Each structure stands twice: as structure tokens, then as C-alpha cells.
Coordinates of C-alpha atoms in Angstrom, one line a residue:
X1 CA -23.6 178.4 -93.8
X2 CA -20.0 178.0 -94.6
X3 CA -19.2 179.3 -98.0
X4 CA -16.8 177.7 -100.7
X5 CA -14.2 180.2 -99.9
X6 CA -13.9 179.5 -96.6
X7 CA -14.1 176.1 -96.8
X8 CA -11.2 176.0 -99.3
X9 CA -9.3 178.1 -96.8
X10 CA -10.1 175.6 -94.2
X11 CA -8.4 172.8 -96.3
X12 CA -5.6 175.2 -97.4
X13 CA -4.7 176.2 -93.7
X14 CA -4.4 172.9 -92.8
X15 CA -2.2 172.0 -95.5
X16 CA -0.1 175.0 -95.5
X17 CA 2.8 173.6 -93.5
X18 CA 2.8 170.1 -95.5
X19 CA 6.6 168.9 -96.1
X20 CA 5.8 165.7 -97.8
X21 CA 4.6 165.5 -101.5
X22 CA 2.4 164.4 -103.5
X23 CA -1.0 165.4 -101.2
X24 CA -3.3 162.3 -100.6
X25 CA -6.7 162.5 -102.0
X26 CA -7.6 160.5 -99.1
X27 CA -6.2 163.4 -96.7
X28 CA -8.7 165.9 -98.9
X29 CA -11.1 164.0 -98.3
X30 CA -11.1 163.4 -94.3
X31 CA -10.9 167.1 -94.6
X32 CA -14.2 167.4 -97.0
X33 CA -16.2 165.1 -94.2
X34 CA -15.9 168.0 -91.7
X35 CA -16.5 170.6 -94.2
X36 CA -19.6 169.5 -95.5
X37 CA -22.8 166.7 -95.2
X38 CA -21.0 164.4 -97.0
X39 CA -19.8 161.7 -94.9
X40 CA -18.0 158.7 -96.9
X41 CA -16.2 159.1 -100.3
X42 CA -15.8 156.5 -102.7
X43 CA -12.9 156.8 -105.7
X44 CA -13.8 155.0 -108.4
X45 CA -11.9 153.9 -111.9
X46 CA -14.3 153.4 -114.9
X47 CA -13.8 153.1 -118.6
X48 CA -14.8 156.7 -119.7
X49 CA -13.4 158.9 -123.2
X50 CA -11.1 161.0 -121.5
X51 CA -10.6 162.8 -124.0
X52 CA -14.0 164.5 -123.3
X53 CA -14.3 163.9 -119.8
X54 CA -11.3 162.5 -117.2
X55 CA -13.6 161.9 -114.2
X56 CA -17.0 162.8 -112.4
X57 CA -18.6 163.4 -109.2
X58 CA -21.9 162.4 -107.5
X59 CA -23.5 163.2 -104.6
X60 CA -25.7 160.4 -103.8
X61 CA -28.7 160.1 -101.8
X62 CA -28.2 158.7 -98.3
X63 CA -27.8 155.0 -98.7
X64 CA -27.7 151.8 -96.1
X65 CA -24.5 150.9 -94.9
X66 CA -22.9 147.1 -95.2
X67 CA -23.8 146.9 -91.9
X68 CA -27.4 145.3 -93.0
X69 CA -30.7 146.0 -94.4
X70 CA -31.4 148.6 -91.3
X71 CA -28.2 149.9 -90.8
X72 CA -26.9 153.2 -90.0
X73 CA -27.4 155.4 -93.6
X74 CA -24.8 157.8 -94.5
X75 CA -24.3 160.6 -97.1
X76 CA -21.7 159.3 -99.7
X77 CA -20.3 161.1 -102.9
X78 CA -18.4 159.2 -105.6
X79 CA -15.7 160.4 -107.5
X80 CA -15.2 158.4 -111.1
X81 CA -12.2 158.5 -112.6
X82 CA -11.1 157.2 -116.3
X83 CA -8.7 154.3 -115.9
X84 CA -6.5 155.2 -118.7
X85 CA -4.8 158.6 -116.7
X86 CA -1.3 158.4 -116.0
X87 CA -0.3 158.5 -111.7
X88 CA -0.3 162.0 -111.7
X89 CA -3.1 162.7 -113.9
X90 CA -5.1 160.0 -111.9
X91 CA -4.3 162.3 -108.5
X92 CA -5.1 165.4 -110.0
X93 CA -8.7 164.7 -111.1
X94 CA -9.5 163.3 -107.9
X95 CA -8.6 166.2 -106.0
X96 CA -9.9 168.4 -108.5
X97 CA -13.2 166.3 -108.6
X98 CA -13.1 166.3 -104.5
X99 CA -13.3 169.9 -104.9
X100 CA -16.8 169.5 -106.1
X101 CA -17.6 168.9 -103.0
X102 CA -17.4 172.5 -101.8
X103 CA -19.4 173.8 -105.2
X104 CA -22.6 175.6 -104.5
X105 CA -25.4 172.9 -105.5
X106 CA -27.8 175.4 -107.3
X107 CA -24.9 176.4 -109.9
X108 CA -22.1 173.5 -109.8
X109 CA -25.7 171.4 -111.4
X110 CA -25.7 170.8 -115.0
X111 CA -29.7 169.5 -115.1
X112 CA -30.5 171.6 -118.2
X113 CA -28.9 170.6 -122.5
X114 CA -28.6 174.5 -122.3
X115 CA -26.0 174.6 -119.2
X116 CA -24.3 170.9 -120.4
X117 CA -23.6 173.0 -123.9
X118 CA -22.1 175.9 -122.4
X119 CA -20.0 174.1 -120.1
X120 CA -18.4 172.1 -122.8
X121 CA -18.3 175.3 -125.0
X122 CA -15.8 177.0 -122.3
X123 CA -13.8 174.1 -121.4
X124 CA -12.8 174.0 -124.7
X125 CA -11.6 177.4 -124.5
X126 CA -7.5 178.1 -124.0
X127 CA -6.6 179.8 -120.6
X128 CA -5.7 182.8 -121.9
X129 CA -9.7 183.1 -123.7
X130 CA -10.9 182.2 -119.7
X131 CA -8.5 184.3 -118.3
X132 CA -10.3 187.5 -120.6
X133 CA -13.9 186.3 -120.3
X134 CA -13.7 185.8 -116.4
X135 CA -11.2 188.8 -116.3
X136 CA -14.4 191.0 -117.0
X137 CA -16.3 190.2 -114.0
X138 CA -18.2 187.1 -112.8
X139 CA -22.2 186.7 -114.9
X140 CA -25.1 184.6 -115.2
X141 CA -23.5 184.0 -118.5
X142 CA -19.6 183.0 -116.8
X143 CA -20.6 181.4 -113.5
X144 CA -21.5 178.1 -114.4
X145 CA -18.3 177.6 -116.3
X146 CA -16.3 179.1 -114.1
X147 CA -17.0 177.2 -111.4
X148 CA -15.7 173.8 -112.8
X149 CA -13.1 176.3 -113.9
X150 CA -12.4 176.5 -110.8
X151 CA -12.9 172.9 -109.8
X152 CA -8.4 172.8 -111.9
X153 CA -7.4 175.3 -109.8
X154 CA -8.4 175.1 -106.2
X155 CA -7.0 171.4 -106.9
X156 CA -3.8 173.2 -107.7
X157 CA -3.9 175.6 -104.5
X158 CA -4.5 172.0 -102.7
X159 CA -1.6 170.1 -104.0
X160 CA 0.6 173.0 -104.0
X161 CA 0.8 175.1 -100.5
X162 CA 1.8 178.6 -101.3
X163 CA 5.1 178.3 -98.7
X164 CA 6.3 175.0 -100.6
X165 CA 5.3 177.1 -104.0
X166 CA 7.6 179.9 -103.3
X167 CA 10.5 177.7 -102.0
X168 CA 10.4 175.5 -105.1
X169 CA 10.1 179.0 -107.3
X170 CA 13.2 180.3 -105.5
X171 CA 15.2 176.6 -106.4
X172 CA 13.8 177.6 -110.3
X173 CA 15.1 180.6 -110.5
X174 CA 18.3 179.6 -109.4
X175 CA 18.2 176.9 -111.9
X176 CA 18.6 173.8 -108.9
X177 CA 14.9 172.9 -110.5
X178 CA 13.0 172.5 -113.7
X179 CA 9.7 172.8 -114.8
X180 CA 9.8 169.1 -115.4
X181 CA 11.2 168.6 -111.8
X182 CA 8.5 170.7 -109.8
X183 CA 5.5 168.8 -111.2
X184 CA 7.1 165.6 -110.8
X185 CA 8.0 166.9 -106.7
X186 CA 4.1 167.9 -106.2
X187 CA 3.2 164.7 -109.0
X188 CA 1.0 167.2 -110.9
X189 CA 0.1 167.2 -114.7
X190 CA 3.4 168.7 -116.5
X191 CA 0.9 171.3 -118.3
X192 CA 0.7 173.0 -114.5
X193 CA 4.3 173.7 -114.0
X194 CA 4.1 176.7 -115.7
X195 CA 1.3 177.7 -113.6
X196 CA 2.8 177.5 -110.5
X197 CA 5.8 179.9 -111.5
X198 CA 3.8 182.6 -112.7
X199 CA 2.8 184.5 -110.2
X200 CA 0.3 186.9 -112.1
X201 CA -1.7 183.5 -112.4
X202 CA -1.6 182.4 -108.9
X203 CA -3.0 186.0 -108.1
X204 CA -5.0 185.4 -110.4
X205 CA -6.8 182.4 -109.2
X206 CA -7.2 183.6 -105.4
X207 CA -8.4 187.0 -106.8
X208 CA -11.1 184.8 -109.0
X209 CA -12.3 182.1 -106.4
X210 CA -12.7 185.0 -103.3
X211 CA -14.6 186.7 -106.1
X212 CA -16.4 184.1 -106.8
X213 CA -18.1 183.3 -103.2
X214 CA -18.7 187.8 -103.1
X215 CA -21.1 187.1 -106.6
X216 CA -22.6 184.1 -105.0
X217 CA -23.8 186.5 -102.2
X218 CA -24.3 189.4 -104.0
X219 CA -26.9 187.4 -106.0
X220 CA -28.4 185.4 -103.2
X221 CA -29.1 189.2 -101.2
X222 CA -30.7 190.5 -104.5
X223 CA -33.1 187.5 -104.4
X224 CA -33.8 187.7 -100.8

């Protein structure tokens, strides 16, 4: 089976030469349909306190088409999103809930008050807190969290190709762009700019999500 590494670096390969911004969550998912079971997407725009929560994802059961009663069944996920997110806020969480889609089932599932609690306990947690807990090595205690963690960033490696990156970091530092300007160019969140300069944090992130798939296996072998 494909892991989530190499499915992201499926989706990142294919998007590494992309000229035109912002990245179409409907491009992501056509992608996702030959990554993975899932064969249909839905985005949807709910009422929702965004203030806790922006968006969701589902993987349904396999459900009858509109083709009729006995039509053809196929696997759908939906992708809820609140309705009260600016454009590029809106495009962001539906990438970054897309990216679900690639989560390993058995951890990415929050079935138990016990993992719901500790999820919201470290997504309340400022970057530089993550950075030191997940800095330490991936746990039992840190994997849950970090993988919706995760969930922010590989969106940011999707909507941001590393050769566009470095061109647009080259036009920074010779002041033809500002922070301002580069999230409006890739139509990200403003609060990501600085993320996409700093490359200790890009590192950072690939470092952490290749990591991420090794401790997946690592812990699957030990079970075996």
C-alpha cells in the first residue's frame, strides 16, 4: 500500500512545474481519486464556529449514485467548510481538509473524548510550542495531533511548489515582493507568508511529514 508520503509526493511532483496561481482544490482532488479509494468529492459550505473549527472531512460509506435506486455506488468524502472564511481562507481549508484524504485511518480517527481532548489541547498550542514537542521525536502521545498538524502544512507544500517558493523568495529579498504580496500571489492565509520565507521551517515540515510515514512503519513492524 501506498503510504502518505508518497502519495503527497505524487501530488507535489505533479504540481512542481505549475505557473498559474492560486492551486484549484478541484485539481487536488482529481489527483486524490487516483491516489486513494475515494472516488467523488463533494465541497460543502455550512454554518459552523470557525472560531473552533473552519471545516471537516468525511469519508462516507459507498452510497447510490443519481443515476437511480440501483445505480452504480461510489466512494465519496465530503469536505465541510464554514461559510464565513474569507476567498483565501475558504481555499486553504479545503486543500488542507483534502489532505485528509491521504491520513492513515487508524490514527487521523478521533472515535474516543480522550483523542477529541488532546487534539484540541495541541491545536491550541503556538507553532513554536509544536515545533519543540514534535521537535523531540514522533509518540503515541504526539501522533494524533501531529497528524492534523500536518493536515496546515502539506496544504502549504500543495499550494506552494518549492521552484515557485524559491523564485518568489529571491523577488523578497530583493524587495520586488512583500509578505503581503506572496500570499495574495499563491491566495494563501497572510499568517503563512512568513512560513514560506523561512527556510528552517520549510525543512522543517519535509523533515517532519517523511518522519512521520518511517514512525507509521516502525510501529506497524513492531505489531506485526
Amino acid at each position: 500500500m501506498m503510504h502518505e508520503a508518497k502519495k503527497l509526493s505524487k501530488i507535489l511532483e505533479r504540481l512542481s512545474d505549475k505557473k498559474e496561481f492560486p492551486v484549484d482544490p478541484n485539481q487536488v482532488a482529481e489527483m486524490l481519486c487516483g491516489l486513494t479509494p475515494i472516488e467523488c468529492f463533494r465541497f460543502i459550505k455550512v454554518d459552523m464556529d470557525d472560531n473552533v473549527l473552519k471545516g471537516g472531512f468525511v469519508n462516507t460509506k459507498r452510497l447510490t449514485t443519481l443515476a437511480g435506486l440501483y445505480g452504480d455506488e461510489i466512494n465519496i468524502a465530503c469536505v465541510f467548510y464554514s461559510r464565513n472564511l474569507t476567498v483565501s481562507e475558504e481555499r486553504f481549508c479545503v486543500i488542507k481538509e483534502l489532505m485528509h484524504a491521504i491520513d492513515p485511518v487508524d490514527i487521523s480517527t478521533v472515535n474516543k473524548p480522550e483523542h477529541l481532548i488532546s487534539l484540541i489541547q495541541h491545536l491550541s498550542l503556538s507553532r513554536e510550542i509544536l515545533y519543540g514537542k514534535f521537535m523531540k521525536g514522533i509518540t503515541e502521545e504526539t501522533i494524533r495531533p501531529l497528524v492534523d498538524t500536518m493536515g496546515d502544512w502539506r496544504a502549504l507544500l500543495v499550494m506552494v511548489p518549492e521552484k515557485e517558493r524559491e523564485a518568489v523568495i529571491e523577488s523578497y529579498k530583493k524587495n520586488e515582493i512583500t509578505k503581503e504580496g506572496i500570499a495574495a500571489y499563491f491566495e494563501i492565509p497572510k499568517n503563512y507568508a512568513d512560513a514560506i520565507i523561512d527556510n528552517d521551517f520549510w525543512d522543517f515540515i519535509m523533515t517532519l511529514w517523511l518522519g512521520l510515514d518511517e514512525f507509521l512503519d516502525h510501529t506497524k513492524a513492531e505489531a506485526a
